[in-house]
């Protein structure tokens, strides 16, 4: 017995397939194909190795992509307004603390100068009389 001629079989199958595709709409043929079984036979890693990522990225229209992004929603989701408000509040608080320290320092210098001009002696009071607790 002679082995089957696979070349002949392939040529016949190709000719028949071509005639069927010409005669029957592709959608009808695909209704009879188990796409999950076909997809299970695909080696995804091999397919990905064939992808030229740089060429793919060259085709991406970044401006169009960014136009679709809702920047306001992204800003809200990231919490940027809260961060800005907190930072601004902290900065304002620190600025006030520095200003208070400067005023206190200036008050001490002016107080010492007034004490010298009036020839006052002894330790300077810790604060206004009504606020200082006697020990």
PDB file of C-alpha atoms in Angstrom:
ATOM      1  CA  UNK A   1       0.000   0.000   0.000  1.00  0.00           C
ATOM      2  CA  UNK A   2       1.378   3.413  -0.901  1.00  0.00           C
ATOM      3  CA  UNK A   3       1.333   6.280   1.618  1.00  0.00           C
ATOM      4  CA  UNK A   4      -1.312   8.943   1.022  1.00  0.00           C
ATOM      5  CA  UNK A   5      -0.232  11.941  -1.022  1.00  0.00           C
ATOM      6  CA  UNK A   6      -0.701  14.851   1.419  1.00  0.00           C
ATOM      7  CA  UNK A   7       0.135  17.341  -1.296  1.00  0.00           C
ATOM      8  CA  UNK A   8      -2.737  16.128  -3.425  1.00  0.00           C
ATOM      9  CA  UNK A   9      -5.074  16.137  -0.415  1.00  0.00           C
ATOM     10  CA  UNK A  10      -4.081  19.707   0.450  1.00  0.00           C
ATOM     11  CA  UNK A  11      -4.642  20.877  -3.113  1.00  0.00           C
ATOM     12  CA  UNK A  12      -8.087  19.267  -3.251  1.00  0.00           C
ATOM     13  CA  UNK A  13      -9.038  20.649   0.178  1.00  0.00           C
ATOM     14  CA  UNK A  14      -7.864  24.116  -0.876  1.00  0.00           C
ATOM     15  CA  UNK A  15      -9.870  23.997  -4.074  1.00  0.00           C
ATOM     16  CA  UNK A  16     -13.013  22.798  -2.271  1.00  0.00           C
ATOM     17  CA  UNK A  17     -12.581  25.388   0.497  1.00  0.00           C
ATOM     18  CA  UNK A  18     -12.214  28.143  -2.066  1.00  0.00           C
ATOM     19  CA  UNK A  19     -15.411  27.057  -3.797  1.00  0.00           C
ATOM     20  CA  UNK A  20     -17.321  26.848  -0.473  1.00  0.00           C
ATOM     21  CA  UNK A  21     -16.126  30.323   0.597  1.00  0.00           C
ATOM     22  CA  UNK A  22     -17.192  31.713  -2.774  1.00  0.00           C
ATOM     23  CA  UNK A  23     -20.631  30.058  -2.548  1.00  0.00           C
ATOM     24  CA  UNK A  24     -21.436  30.474   1.191  1.00  0.00           C
ATOM     25  CA  UNK A  25     -21.223  33.753   3.142  1.00  0.00           C
ATOM     26  CA  UNK A  26     -18.305  33.818   5.600  1.00  0.00           C
ATOM     27  CA  UNK A  27     -20.635  34.596   8.506  1.00  0.00           C
ATOM     28  CA  UNK A  28     -22.490  31.302   7.939  1.00  0.00           C
ATOM     29  CA  UNK A  29     -19.249  29.348   7.878  1.00  0.00           C
ATOM     30  CA  UNK A  30     -18.036  31.018  11.074  1.00  0.00           C
ATOM     31  CA  UNK A  31     -21.259  30.020  12.853  1.00  0.00           C
ATOM     32  CA  UNK A  32     -20.038  26.404  12.585  1.00  0.00           C
ATOM     33  CA  UNK A  33     -16.505  27.107  13.814  1.00  0.00           C
ATOM     34  CA  UNK A  34     -15.662  26.696  17.518  1.00  0.00           C
ATOM     35  CA  UNK A  35     -13.678  29.916  18.007  1.00  0.00           C
ATOM     36  CA  UNK A  36     -12.669  28.950  21.560  1.00  0.00           C
ATOM     37  CA  UNK A  37     -11.021  25.794  20.203  1.00  0.00           C
ATOM     38  CA  UNK A  38      -9.231  27.845  17.558  1.00  0.00           C
ATOM     39  CA  UNK A  39      -8.063  30.424  20.103  1.00  0.00           C
ATOM     40  CA  UNK A  40      -6.822  27.665  22.433  1.00  0.00           C
ATOM     41  CA  UNK A  41      -4.384  26.636  19.693  1.00  0.00           C
ATOM     42  CA  UNK A  42      -2.784  30.102  19.483  1.00  0.00           C
ATOM     43  CA  UNK A  43       0.573  30.563  21.233  1.00  0.00           C
ATOM     44  CA  UNK A  44       0.114  34.068  22.648  1.00  0.00           C
ATOM     45  CA  UNK A  45       3.798  34.408  23.614  1.00  0.00           C
ATOM     46  CA  UNK A  46       4.873  33.600  20.060  1.00  0.00           C
ATOM     47  CA  UNK A  47       2.354  36.117  18.758  1.00  0.00           C
ATOM     48  CA  UNK A  48       3.609  38.836  21.129  1.00  0.00           C
ATOM     49  CA  UNK A  49       7.214  38.192  20.111  1.00  0.00           C
ATOM     50  CA  UNK A  50       6.248  39.180  16.575  1.00  0.00           C
ATOM     51  CA  UNK A  51       4.807  42.547  17.660  1.00  0.00           C
ATOM     52  CA  UNK A  52       7.069  45.546  17.000  1.00  0.00           C
ATOM     53  CA  UNK A  53       6.226  47.682  20.047  1.00  0.00           C
ATOM     54  CA  UNK A  54       8.027  50.783  18.754  1.00  0.00           C
ATOM     55  CA  UNK A  55       6.124  50.631  15.475  1.00  0.00           C
ATOM     56  CA  UNK A  56       2.878  50.163  17.383  1.00  0.00           C
ATOM     57  CA  UNK A  57       3.610  53.160  19.637  1.00  0.00           C
ATOM     58  CA  UNK A  58       4.423  55.280  16.575  1.00  0.00           C
ATOM     59  CA  UNK A  59       0.850  54.692  15.424  1.00  0.00           C
ATOM     60  CA  UNK A  60      -0.662  55.943  18.705  1.00  0.00           C
ATOM     61  CA  UNK A  61      -2.058  59.477  18.483  1.00  0.00           C
ATOM     62  CA  UNK A  62      -1.214  60.804  21.952  1.00  0.00           C
ATOM     63  CA  UNK A  63      -3.117  64.074  21.439  1.00  0.00           C
ATOM     64  CA  UNK A  64      -6.280  62.189  20.544  1.00  0.00           C
ATOM     65  CA  UNK A  65      -5.786  59.869  23.496  1.00  0.00           C
ATOM     66  CA  UNK A  66      -5.342  62.774  25.913  1.00  0.00           C
ATOM     67  CA  UNK A  67      -8.372  64.531  24.434  1.00  0.00           C
ATOM     68  CA  UNK A  68     -10.451  61.542  25.565  1.00  0.00           C
ATOM     69  CA  UNK A  69      -9.088  61.706  29.121  1.00  0.00           C
ATOM     70  CA  UNK A  70     -11.199  63.511  31.708  1.00  0.00           C
ATOM     71  CA  UNK A  71      -8.395  65.483  33.360  1.00  0.00           C
ATOM     72  CA  UNK A  72     -10.721  67.062  35.930  1.00  0.00           C
ATOM     73  CA  UNK A  73     -11.894  63.635  37.097  1.00  0.00           C
ATOM     74  CA  UNK A  74      -8.281  62.434  37.281  1.00  0.00           C
ATOM     75  CA  UNK A  75      -7.314  65.462  39.389  1.00  0.00           C
ATOM     76  CA  UNK A  76     -10.244  64.855  41.750  1.00  0.00           C
ATOM     77  CA  UNK A  77      -9.505  61.129  41.982  1.00  0.00           C
ATOM     78  CA  UNK A  78      -5.860  61.802  42.794  1.00  0.00           C
ATOM     79  CA  UNK A  79      -6.929  64.129  45.630  1.00  0.00           C
ATOM     80  CA  UNK A  80      -4.882  67.041  44.331  1.00  0.00           C
ATOM     81  CA  UNK A  81      -7.318  69.749  45.580  1.00  0.00           C
ATOM     82  CA  UNK A  82      -7.076  68.317  49.107  1.00  0.00           C
ATOM     83  CA  UNK A  83      -3.284  68.194  48.902  1.00  0.00           C
ATOM     84  CA  UNK A  84      -3.122  71.804  47.687  1.00  0.00           C
ATOM     85  CA  UNK A  85      -5.517  72.978  50.417  1.00  0.00           C
ATOM     86  CA  UNK A  86      -3.572  71.157  53.129  1.00  0.00           C
ATOM     87  CA  UNK A  87      -0.232  72.432  51.872  1.00  0.00           C
ATOM     88  CA  UNK A  88      -1.536  75.990  51.598  1.00  0.00           C
ATOM     89  CA  UNK A  89      -2.953  75.797  55.128  1.00  0.00           C
ATOM     90  CA  UNK A  90       0.317  74.439  56.506  1.00  0.00           C
ATOM     91  CA  UNK A  91       2.300  77.116  54.686  1.00  0.00           C
ATOM     92  CA  UNK A  92       0.022  79.874  55.995  1.00  0.00           C
ATOM     93  CA  UNK A  93       0.290  78.488  59.526  1.00  0.00           C
ATOM     94  CA  UNK A  94       4.079  78.362  59.355  1.00  0.00           C
ATOM     95  CA  UNK A  95       4.200  81.910  57.968  1.00  0.00           C
ATOM     96  CA  UNK A  96       2.056  83.146  60.862  1.00  0.00           C
ATOM     97  CA  UNK A  97       4.306  81.340  63.353  1.00  0.00           C
ATOM     98  CA  UNK A  98       7.391  83.026  61.886  1.00  0.00           C
ATOM     99  CA  UNK A  99       5.664  86.428  61.973  1.00  0.00           C
ATOM    100  CA  UNK A 100       4.644  85.889  65.621  1.00  0.00           C
ATOM    101  CA  UNK A 101       8.195  84.969  66.569  1.00  0.00           C
ATOM    102  CA  UNK A 102       9.505  88.070  64.832  1.00  0.00           C
ATOM    103  CA  UNK A 103       6.984  90.278  66.664  1.00  0.00           C
ATOM    104  CA  UNK A 104       7.879  88.692  70.022  1.00  0.00           C
ATOM    105  CA  UNK A 105      11.592  89.203  69.321  1.00  0.00           C
ATOM    106  CA  UNK A 106      11.012  92.809  68.286  1.00  0.00           C
ATOM    107  CA  UNK A 107       8.862  93.357  71.400  1.00  0.00           C
ATOM    108  CA  UNK A 108      11.693  92.129  73.629  1.00  0.00           C
ATOM    109  CA  UNK A 109      14.248  94.370  71.921  1.00  0.00           C
ATOM    110  CA  UNK A 110      11.971  97.420  72.173  1.00  0.00           C
ATOM    111  CA  UNK A 111      11.144  96.546  75.781  1.00  0.00           C
ATOM    112  CA  UNK A 112      14.833  96.300  76.676  1.00  0.00           C
ATOM    113  CA  UNK A 113      15.521  99.656  75.002  1.00  0.00           C
ATOM    114  CA  UNK A 114      12.635 101.307  76.884  1.00  0.00           C
ATOM    115  CA  UNK A 115      13.874  99.809  80.169  1.00  0.00           C
ATOM    116  CA  UNK A 116      17.341 101.235  79.508  1.00  0.00           C
ATOM    117  CA  UNK A 117      15.984 104.650  78.595  1.00  0.00           C
ATOM    118  CA  UNK A 118      13.853 104.711  81.744  1.00  0.00           C
ATOM    119  CA  UNK A 119      16.725 103.203  83.767  1.00  0.00           C
ATOM    120  CA  UNK A 120      14.623 100.320  85.003  1.00  0.00           C
ATOM    121  CA  UNK A 121      16.488  97.532  86.712  1.00  0.00           C
ATOM    122  CA  UNK A 122      15.631  93.944  87.518  1.00  0.00           C
ATOM    123  CA  UNK A 123      14.301  91.112  85.464  1.00  0.00           C
ATOM    124  CA  UNK A 124      11.805  91.924  82.775  1.00  0.00           C
ATOM    125  CA  UNK A 125       8.261  90.707  83.454  1.00  0.00           C
ATOM    126  CA  UNK A 126       7.258  87.426  81.831  1.00  0.00           C
ATOM    127  CA  UNK A 127       4.162  89.035  80.337  1.00  0.00           C
ATOM    128  CA  UNK A 128       1.205  91.276  81.147  1.00  0.00           C
ATOM    129  CA  UNK A 129       0.508  91.357  84.883  1.00  0.00           C
ATOM    130  CA  UNK A 130      -2.998  89.869  84.521  1.00  0.00           C
ATOM    131  CA  UNK A 131      -1.666  86.896  82.583  1.00  0.00           C
ATOM    132  CA  UNK A 132       1.383  86.039  84.707  1.00  0.00           C
ATOM    133  CA  UNK A 133       0.742  83.477  87.460  1.00  0.00           C
ATOM    134  CA  UNK A 134       2.497  84.267  90.741  1.00  0.00           C
ATOM    135  CA  UNK A 135       4.558  81.428  92.185  1.00  0.00           C
TER     136      UNK A 135
END
